[in-house]
């Protein structure tokens, strides 16, 4: 296929999704969606190589949809800030960046036809909504649609031909082909100027995001690729060494804090892995397991499991055991709204939920405990799954991500796990208890930490309210 022959991108990373021939006259377009960055982006590299070899201009397009899977102000603000930085980087390379608002299956084909686009590149995302968009766009165009997996080190369709039952299955093919795909990224070139430069209506887009209900932007994490690389550098130099020992202790700041950046594609997982491999840290193996093996296992699960966010995505043994215990009495049943407002009888669980609402992030160990308790306290497994996904998507910066869906499916539905000793309500799904948590970390200290966080948050809101009243503006800090 011509797109592979003239490209510096590994041929197994590119696949044409239809059999149309390129129209030489029109511009080439990279429909950016999952990998929202200019640097270290194989989908952009493939589009650049095609543009240079065929002498046609290159334009990058992003389809902005409001109400994306329950996303609210918090996530859109983080994403838009990152996109604005990406726009500046693309402009520095003479590559126009155009934001189309509305449903991609309508706005994109129309725009492609109006601009006589000759070839469409896009990146890879296993989520149902993205597969739907892609399928509808392919149906509406007669130009080549080329997909590049710019998110995974080993392209998802290359790594394994079906859903892997566990990390132990996927680890071998991933590790075997890792070096083949860890190819250094080329520098971003400056393209020939094509005479027009786009200006996206950022003020309006931020205001539309701020008008969404729900959680406000977080203040502890700066969005965008530059901040992502700074966070990676800080993590490597100050936290990576203690990562293995301390990562299950929410009282210590041993996490990478990179998942929101990976989720929005503001940093490349390959870049993270290459940087960690170049460090001499004793914890690099554990971090590679998380950023490479576990993350690519999540894409594998969502890509090959249409019901990745439903009970029918759970393994048969898990569905059976949950059915066997469907009629068990739920002694501590908690309604979804009381879960959202952190009003359960478990102060540890409440603190984890409060951290999620305030920081848009929950510590990895607590996220498992949090989801497993929702299974115990919900009227049935379907409600538990829907509640955990809704709360995670609504408050987490990295919700609406294969990693998030798999984390919840592992906790509630035994995905990538095995059966354990049988208990009421949860059956053979692995059980996690507060006592178990107390053996991992100081629960009271964590709860106190969240109390402090809440007090600081309240104080900042009051101060902002006072200063906001004098300034007369309440919008996000752009
Ligand atoms: N991807 C898009 O192509 N367009 C959007 O408007 C969009 C909004 C959005 C909001 C919150 C969020 O967490 C993700 C969002 N994404 C959007 C998808 C994101 O870029 C990732 O591709 C997937 O969520 C991860 O698979």
Short mmCIF file of C-alpha atoms and ligand atoms in Angstrom, two decimals, residues 31-34 36 62-66 68-69 71 75-76 79 125-127 130 133 263-264 397 399-402, ligand 1:
data_model
loop_
_atom_site.label_atom_id
_atom_site.label_comp_id
_atom_site.label_asym_id
_atom_site.label_seq_id
_atom_site.Cartn_x
_atom_site.Cartn_y
_atom_site.Cartn_z
CA UNK A 31 -8.31 13.69 11.89
CA UNK A 32 -6.76 13.96 15.37
CA UNK A 33 -8.83 12.43 18.16
CA UNK A 34 -7.09 10.25 20.72
CA UNK A 36 -3.90 15.16 20.80
CA UNK A 62 -10.21 17.87 15.54
CA UNK A 63 -13.94 17.14 15.93
CA UNK A 64 -15.10 18.65 19.23
CA UNK A 65 -18.30 17.12 20.55
CA UNK A 66 -19.99 18.48 23.66
CA UNK A 68 -18.73 13.35 25.11
CA UNK A 69 -19.57 10.35 27.32
CA UNK A 71 -17.60 14.65 30.21
CA UNK A 75 -12.32 17.34 31.36
CA UNK A 76 -13.10 19.74 28.52
CA UNK A 79 -8.46 18.92 26.88
CA UNK A 125 -9.20 4.25 19.73
CA UNK A 126 -11.05 1.01 20.66
CA UNK A 127 -13.99 2.78 22.33
CA UNK A 130 -15.00 6.19 18.19
CA UNK A 133 -17.80 7.68 14.25
CA UNK A 263 -5.66 9.68 28.29
CA UNK A 264 -5.85 12.90 26.27
CA UNK A 397 -9.68 13.46 34.56
CA UNK A 399 -12.35 8.67 32.82
CA UNK A 400 -13.85 7.55 29.50
CA UNK A 401 -10.67 5.58 28.85
CA UNK A 402 -10.06 1.86 28.18
N1 LIG B 1 -12.28 12.96 21.48
C1 LIG B 1 -12.66 13.63 20.34
O1 LIG B 1 -12.25 13.26 19.24
N2 LIG B 1 -13.49 14.72 20.41
C2 LIG B 1 -13.95 15.20 21.58
O2 LIG B 1 -14.69 16.19 21.59
C3 LIG B 1 -13.58 14.53 22.78
C4 LIG B 1 -14.01 14.99 24.03
C5 LIG B 1 -13.56 14.32 25.20
C6 LIG B 1 -13.94 14.78 26.48
C7 LIG B 1 -13.50 14.12 27.60
C8 LIG B 1 -12.68 13.01 27.48
O3 LIG B 1 -12.22 12.37 28.59
C9 LIG B 1 -12.29 12.51 26.22
C10 LIG B 1 -12.73 13.18 25.08
N3 LIG B 1 -12.37 12.72 23.81
C11 LIG B 1 -12.73 13.40 22.68
C12 LIG B 1 -11.76 11.40 23.64
C13 LIG B 1 -10.35 11.31 24.10
O4 LIG B 1 -9.61 12.10 23.27
C14 LIG B 1 -9.85 9.87 24.09
O5 LIG B 1 -9.65 9.55 22.74
C15 LIG B 1 -10.72 8.78 24.63
O6 LIG B 1 -11.58 9.17 25.60
C16 LIG B 1 -9.80 7.69 25.16
O7 LIG B 1 -9.98 6.53 24.51
#
